[in-house]
CSV table of C-alpha atoms in Angstrom, one decimal:
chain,number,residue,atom,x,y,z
X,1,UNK,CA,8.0,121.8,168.3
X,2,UNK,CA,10.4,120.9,171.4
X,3,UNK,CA,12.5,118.5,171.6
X,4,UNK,CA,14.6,117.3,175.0
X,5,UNK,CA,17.2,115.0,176.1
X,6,UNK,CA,19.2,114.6,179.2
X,7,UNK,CA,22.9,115.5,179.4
X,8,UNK,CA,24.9,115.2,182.2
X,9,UNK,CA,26.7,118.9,183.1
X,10,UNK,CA,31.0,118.5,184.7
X,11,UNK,CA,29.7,118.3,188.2
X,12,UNK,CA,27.7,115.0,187.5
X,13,UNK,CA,24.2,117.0,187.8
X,14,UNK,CA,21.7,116.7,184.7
X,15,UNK,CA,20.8,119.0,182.2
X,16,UNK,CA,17.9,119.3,179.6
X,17,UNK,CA,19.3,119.4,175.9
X,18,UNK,CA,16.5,120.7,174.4
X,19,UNK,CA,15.9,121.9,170.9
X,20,UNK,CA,13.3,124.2,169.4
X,21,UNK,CA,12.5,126.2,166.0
X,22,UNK,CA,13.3,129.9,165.9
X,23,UNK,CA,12.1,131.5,163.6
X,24,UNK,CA,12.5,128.8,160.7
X,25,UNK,CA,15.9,128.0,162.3
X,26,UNK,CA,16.5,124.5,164.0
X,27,UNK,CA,17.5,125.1,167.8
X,28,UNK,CA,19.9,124.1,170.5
X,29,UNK,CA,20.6,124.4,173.6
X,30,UNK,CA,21.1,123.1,177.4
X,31,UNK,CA,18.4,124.6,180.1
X,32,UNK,CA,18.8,123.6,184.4
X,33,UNK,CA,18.1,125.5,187.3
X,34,UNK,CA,14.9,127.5,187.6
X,35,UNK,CA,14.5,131.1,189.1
X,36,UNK,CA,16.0,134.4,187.3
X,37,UNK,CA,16.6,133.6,183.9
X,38,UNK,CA,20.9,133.5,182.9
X,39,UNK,CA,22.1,133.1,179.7
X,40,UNK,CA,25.4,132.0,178.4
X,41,UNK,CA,26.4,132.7,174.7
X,42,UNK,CA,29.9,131.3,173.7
X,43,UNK,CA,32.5,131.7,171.5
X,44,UNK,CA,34.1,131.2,168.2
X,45,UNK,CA,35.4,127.4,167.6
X,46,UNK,CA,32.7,126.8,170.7
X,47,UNK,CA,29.3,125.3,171.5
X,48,UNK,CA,26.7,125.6,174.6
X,49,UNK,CA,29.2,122.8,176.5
X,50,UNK,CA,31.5,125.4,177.0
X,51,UNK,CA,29.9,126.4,179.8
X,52,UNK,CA,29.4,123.3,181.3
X,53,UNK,CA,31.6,124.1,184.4
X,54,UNK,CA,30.0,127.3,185.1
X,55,UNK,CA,26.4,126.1,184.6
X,56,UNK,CA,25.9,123.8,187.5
X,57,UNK,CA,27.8,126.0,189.8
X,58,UNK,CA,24.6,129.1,188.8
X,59,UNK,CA,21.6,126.3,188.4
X,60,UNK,CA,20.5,126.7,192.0
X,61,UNK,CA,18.3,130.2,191.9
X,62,UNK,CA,18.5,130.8,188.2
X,63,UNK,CA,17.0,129.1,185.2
X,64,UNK,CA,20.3,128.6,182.9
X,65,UNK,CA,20.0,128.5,179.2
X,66,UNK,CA,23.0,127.8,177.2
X,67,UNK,CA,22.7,128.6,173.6
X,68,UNK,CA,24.4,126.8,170.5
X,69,UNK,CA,25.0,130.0,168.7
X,70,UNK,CA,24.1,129.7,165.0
X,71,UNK,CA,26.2,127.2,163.0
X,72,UNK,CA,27.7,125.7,166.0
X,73,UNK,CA,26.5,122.6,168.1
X,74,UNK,CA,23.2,121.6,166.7
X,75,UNK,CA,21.9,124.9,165.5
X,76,UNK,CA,21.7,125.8,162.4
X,77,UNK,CA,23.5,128.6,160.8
X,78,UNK,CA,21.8,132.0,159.9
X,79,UNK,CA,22.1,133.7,156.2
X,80,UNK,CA,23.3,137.0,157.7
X,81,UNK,CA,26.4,135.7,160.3
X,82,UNK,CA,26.9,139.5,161.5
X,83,UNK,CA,27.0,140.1,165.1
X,84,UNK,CA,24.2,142.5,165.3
X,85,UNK,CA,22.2,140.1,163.3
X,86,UNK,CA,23.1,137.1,165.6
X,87,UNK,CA,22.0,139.2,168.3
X,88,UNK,CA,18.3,139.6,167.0
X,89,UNK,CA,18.3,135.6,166.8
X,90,UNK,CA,19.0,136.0,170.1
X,91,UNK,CA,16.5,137.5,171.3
X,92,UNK,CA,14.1,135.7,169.0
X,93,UNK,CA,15.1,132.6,170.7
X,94,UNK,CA,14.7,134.2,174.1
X,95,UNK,CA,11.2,135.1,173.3
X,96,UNK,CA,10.3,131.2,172.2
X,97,UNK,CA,11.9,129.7,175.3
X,98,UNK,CA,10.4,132.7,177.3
X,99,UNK,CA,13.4,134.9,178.7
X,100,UNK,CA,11.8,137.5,179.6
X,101,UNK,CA,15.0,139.4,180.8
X,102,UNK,CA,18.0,137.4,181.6
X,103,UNK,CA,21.2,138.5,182.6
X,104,UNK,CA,23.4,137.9,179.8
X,105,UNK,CA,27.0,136.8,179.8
X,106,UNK,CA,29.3,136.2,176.9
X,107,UNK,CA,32.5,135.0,175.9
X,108,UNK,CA,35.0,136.1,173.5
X,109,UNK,CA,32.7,136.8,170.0
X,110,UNK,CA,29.5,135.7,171.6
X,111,UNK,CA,30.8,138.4,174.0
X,112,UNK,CA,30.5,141.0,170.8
X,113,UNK,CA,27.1,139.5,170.0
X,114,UNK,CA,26.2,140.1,173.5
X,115,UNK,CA,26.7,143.8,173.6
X,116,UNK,CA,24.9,144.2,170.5
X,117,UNK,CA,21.7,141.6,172.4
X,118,UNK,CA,22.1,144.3,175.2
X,119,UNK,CA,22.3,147.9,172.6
X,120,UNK,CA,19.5,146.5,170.7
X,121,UNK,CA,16.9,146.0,173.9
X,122,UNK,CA,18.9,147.2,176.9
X,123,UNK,CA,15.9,147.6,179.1
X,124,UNK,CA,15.7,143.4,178.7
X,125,UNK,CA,19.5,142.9,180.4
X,126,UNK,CA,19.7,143.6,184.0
X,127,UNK,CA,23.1,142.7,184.1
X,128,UNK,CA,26.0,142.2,181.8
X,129,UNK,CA,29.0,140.0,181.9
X,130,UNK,CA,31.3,139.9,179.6
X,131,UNK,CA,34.7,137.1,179.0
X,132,UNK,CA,37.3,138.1,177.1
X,133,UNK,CA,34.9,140.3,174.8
X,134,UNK,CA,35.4,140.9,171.3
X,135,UNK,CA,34.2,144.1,169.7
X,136,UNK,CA,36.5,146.5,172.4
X,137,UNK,CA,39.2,146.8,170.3
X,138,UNK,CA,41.4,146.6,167.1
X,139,UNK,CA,44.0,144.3,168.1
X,140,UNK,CA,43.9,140.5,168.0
X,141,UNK,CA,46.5,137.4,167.7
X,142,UNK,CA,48.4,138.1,164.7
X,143,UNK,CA,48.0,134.5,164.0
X,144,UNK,CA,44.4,134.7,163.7
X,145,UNK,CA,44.5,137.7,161.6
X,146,UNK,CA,46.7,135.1,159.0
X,147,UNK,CA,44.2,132.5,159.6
X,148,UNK,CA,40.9,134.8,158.5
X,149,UNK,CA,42.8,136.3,155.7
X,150,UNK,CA,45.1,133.7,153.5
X,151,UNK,CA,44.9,130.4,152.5
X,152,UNK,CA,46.5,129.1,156.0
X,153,UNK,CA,42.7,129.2,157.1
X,154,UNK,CA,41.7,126.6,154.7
X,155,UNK,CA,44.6,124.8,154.8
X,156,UNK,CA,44.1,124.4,158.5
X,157,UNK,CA,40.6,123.1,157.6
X,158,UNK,CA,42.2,120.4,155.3
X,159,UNK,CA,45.1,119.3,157.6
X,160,UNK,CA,42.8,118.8,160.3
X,161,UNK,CA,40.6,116.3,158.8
X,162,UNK,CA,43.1,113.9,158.5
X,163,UNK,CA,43.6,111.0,161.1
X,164,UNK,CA,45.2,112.3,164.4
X,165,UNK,CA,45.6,115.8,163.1
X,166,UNK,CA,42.8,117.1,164.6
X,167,UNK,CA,43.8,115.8,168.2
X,168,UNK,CA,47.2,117.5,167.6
X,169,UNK,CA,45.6,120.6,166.8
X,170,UNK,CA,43.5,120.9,169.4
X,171,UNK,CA,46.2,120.3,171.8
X,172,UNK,CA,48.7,122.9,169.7
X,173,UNK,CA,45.5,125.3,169.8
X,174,UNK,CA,44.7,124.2,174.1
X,175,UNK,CA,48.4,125.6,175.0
X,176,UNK,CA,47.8,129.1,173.1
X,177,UNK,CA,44.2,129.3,174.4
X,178,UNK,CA,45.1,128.3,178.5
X,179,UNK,CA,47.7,128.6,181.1
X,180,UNK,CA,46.7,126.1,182.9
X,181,UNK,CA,45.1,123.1,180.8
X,182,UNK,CA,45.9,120.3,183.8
X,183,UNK,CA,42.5,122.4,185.3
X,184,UNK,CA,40.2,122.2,182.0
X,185,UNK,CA,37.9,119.1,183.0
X,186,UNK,CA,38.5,115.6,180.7
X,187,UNK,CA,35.0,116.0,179.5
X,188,UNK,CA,35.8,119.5,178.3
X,189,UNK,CA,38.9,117.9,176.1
X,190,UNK,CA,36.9,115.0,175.2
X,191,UNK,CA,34.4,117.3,174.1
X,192,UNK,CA,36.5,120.0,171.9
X,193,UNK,CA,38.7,117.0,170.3
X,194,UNK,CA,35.4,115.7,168.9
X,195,UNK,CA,34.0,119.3,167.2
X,196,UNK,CA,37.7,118.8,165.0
X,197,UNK,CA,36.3,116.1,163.0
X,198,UNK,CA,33.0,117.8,162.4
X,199,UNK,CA,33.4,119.6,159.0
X,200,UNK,CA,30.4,121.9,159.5
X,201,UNK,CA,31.8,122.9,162.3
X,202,UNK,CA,35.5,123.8,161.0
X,203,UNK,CA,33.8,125.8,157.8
X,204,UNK,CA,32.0,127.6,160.5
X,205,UNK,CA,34.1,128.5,162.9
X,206,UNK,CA,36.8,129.9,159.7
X,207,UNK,CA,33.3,131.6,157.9
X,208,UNK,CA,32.8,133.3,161.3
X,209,UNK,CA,36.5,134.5,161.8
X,210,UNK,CA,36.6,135.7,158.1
X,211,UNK,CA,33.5,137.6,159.0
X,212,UNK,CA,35.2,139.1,161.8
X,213,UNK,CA,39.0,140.0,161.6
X,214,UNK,CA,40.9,142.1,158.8
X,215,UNK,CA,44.1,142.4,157.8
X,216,UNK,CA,44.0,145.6,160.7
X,217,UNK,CA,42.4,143.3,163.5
X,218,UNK,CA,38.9,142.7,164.3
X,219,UNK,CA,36.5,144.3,162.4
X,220,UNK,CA,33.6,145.4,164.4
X,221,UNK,CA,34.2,147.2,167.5
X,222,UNK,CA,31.6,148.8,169.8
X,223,UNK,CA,33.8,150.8,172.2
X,224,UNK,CA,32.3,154.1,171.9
X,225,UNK,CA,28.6,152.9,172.2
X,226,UNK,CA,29.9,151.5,175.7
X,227,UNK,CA,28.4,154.3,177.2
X,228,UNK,CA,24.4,153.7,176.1
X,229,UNK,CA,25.0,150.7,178.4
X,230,UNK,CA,23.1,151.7,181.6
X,231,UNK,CA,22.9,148.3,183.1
X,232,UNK,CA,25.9,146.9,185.0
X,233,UNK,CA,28.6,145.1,183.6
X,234,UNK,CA,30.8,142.9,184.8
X,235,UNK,CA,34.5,142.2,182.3
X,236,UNK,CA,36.6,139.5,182.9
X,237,UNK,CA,39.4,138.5,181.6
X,238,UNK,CA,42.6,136.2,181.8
X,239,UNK,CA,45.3,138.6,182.5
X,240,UNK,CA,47.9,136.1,179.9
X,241,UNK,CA,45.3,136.3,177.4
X,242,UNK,CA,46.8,135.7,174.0
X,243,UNK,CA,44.2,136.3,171.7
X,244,UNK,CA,42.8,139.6,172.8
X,245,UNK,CA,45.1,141.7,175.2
X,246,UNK,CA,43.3,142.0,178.5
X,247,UNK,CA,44.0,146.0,178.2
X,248,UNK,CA,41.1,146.1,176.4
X,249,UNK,CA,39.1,145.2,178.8
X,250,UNK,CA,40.7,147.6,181.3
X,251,UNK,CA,40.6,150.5,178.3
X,252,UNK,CA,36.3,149.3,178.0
X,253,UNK,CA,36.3,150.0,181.9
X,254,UNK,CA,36.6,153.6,180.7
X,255,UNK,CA,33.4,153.8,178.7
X,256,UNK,CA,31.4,151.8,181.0
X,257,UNK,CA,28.8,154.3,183.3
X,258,UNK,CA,28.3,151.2,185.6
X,259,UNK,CA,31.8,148.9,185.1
X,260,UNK,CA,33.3,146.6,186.9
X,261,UNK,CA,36.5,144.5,186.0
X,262,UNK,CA,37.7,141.1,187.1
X,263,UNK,CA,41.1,140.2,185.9
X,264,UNK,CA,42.4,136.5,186.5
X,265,UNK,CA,45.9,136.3,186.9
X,266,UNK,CA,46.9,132.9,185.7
X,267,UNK,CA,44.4,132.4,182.6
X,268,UNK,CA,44.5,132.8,179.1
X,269,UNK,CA,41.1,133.3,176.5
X,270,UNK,CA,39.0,131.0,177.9
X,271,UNK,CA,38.9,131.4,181.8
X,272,UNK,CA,35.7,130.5,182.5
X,273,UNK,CA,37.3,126.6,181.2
X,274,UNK,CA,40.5,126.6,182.8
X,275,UNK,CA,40.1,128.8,185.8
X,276,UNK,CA,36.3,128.1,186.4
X,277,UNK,CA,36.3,128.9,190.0
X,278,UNK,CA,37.6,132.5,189.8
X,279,UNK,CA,35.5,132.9,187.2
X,280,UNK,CA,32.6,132.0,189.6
X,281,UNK,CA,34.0,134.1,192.3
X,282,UNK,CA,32.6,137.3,190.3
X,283,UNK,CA,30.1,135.9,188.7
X,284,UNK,CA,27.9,134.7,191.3
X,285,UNK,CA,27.4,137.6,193.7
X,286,UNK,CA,27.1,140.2,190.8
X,287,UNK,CA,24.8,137.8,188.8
X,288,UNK,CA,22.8,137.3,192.6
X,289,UNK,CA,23.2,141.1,193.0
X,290,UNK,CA,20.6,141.8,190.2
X,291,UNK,CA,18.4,138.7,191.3
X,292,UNK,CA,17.5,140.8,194.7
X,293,UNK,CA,20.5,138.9,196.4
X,294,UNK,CA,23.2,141.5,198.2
X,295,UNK,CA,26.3,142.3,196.2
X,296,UNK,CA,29.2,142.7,198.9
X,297,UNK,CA,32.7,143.3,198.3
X,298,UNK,CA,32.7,145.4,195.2
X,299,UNK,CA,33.7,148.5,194.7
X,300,UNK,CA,33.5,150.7,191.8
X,301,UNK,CA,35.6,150.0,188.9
X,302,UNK,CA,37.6,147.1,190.2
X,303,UNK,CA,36.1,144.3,192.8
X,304,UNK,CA,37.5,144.1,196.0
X,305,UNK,CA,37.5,140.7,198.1
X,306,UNK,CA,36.2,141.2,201.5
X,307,UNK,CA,37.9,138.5,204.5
């Protein structure tokens, strides 16, 4: 059964906030445009909105779907939270919506559970974009690694659900995560300050990181299957990123038979909020590239701008 809502994206255009049964799990997610199917998979301590400043911006000529990964948003969680697992309830939800083959793009751990979406069934990705990836390297904020693996991570949970906390954290959090949070849109504030006072999604978002990251750094890392990846790929990252270093994207550049690598010099780990029109600068024409549109002013390896 489907279920749909409006919802009004940052530029002021409406969205469909549909929801639909995948395979016994409960659904989200935000569809506009039509054409080439895109879709968006965010990341830890995220939701579909996430992406609602790059959306819009790729509705005209594709048919965007942005997912609320399991536990987060409206959908429910999954038994199994592994990446490679979260990846084949990916593309059970891409066959019930019918994505046929979308170009994929994720962002910092649904960036990891997009590599795996794109090892699993390659010949279903065109093209791949990945935003500050996990899962291409050991090394992660050292705070994080504290958070996943003593009792700071439930203490966190705790302090936050008191009045005003949470509004303070996110704020503490916002100046780790950007480097420039005067260009992160009000409904994107409005939007994160509001997922600190849902519990579920607190005990998620510390279940996933525990899942993820060790005492040695993330757990799960998929750099030397880089090279069954045949499709393009497209890494971006905020070169003042201070949860995963933005050499590892550089170092993934090395593995990659068809790589390319955008770095944004005044970002941190979540670009595509804060710095959403660089973002879109590469994302558009290689996205358009694979849709039968002409990819100019790339070069191999690293993008070049042309004018």
């Amino acid at each position: 059964m489907l279920r749909m809502q409006s919802h009004t994206l940052a530029d002021g255009r409406g969205a469909c906030a549909r929801e639909v049964m995948v395979a016994g799990i409960r659904t989200g997610y935000l569809e506009s445009g039509e054409g080439p199917p895109l879709l968006l998979l965010h990341g830890n301590e995220g939701t579909a909105h996430d992406w609602d400043a790059i959306a819009p911006a790729m509705a005209p000529g594709h048919r965007v779907i942005a997912l609320h990964l399991p536990g987060f948003g409206i959908t429910d969680p999954l038994p199994d939270a592994r990446p490679e697992r979260v990846a084949g309830f990916v593309w059970d939800f891409a066959d019930t919506v019918g994505l046929g083959r979308p170009a994929v793009v994720g962002h910092s751990a649904g960036g990891l559970v997009a590599l795996h979406a794109a090892l699993q069934q390659p010949a279903r990705v065109p093209r791949l974009v990945l935003i500050a990836s996990a899962g291409l390297g050991r090394l992660i904020d050292v705070a994080l690694v504290l958070k996943a693996r003593t009792v700071l991570g439930d203490a966190d949970a705790l302090v936050r659900r008191l009045p005003g906390i949470s509004e303070v954290s996110s704020l503490v959090l916002s100046a780790w995560y950007f480097r420039q949070p005067w260009r992160v849109p009000l409904s994107a504030w409005a939007y994160r300050f509001s997922l600190g006072h849902s519990r579920q999604f607190m005990e998620m978002s510390l279940q996933a990181l525990r899942g993820s990251v060790g005492w040695t750094g993330q757990k799960s890392t998929v750099l030397p299957r880089l090279r069954e990846l045949s499709m393009p790929v497209l890494v971006v990252w905020g070169a003042l990123d201070n949860v995963i270093p933005a050499w590892q994207g550089c170092h993934a550049l090395r593995h990659l038979p068809d790589g390319r690598l955008q770095l944004i010099p005044v970002a941190g780990h979540m670009p595509h909020l804060e710095a959403s029109a660089e973002v879109l600068e590469a994302l558009r024409p290689f996205v358009n590239a694979g849709s039968g549109g002409k990819e100019a002013g790339w070069a191999r390896g690293i993008p070049s701008r042309a004018g």
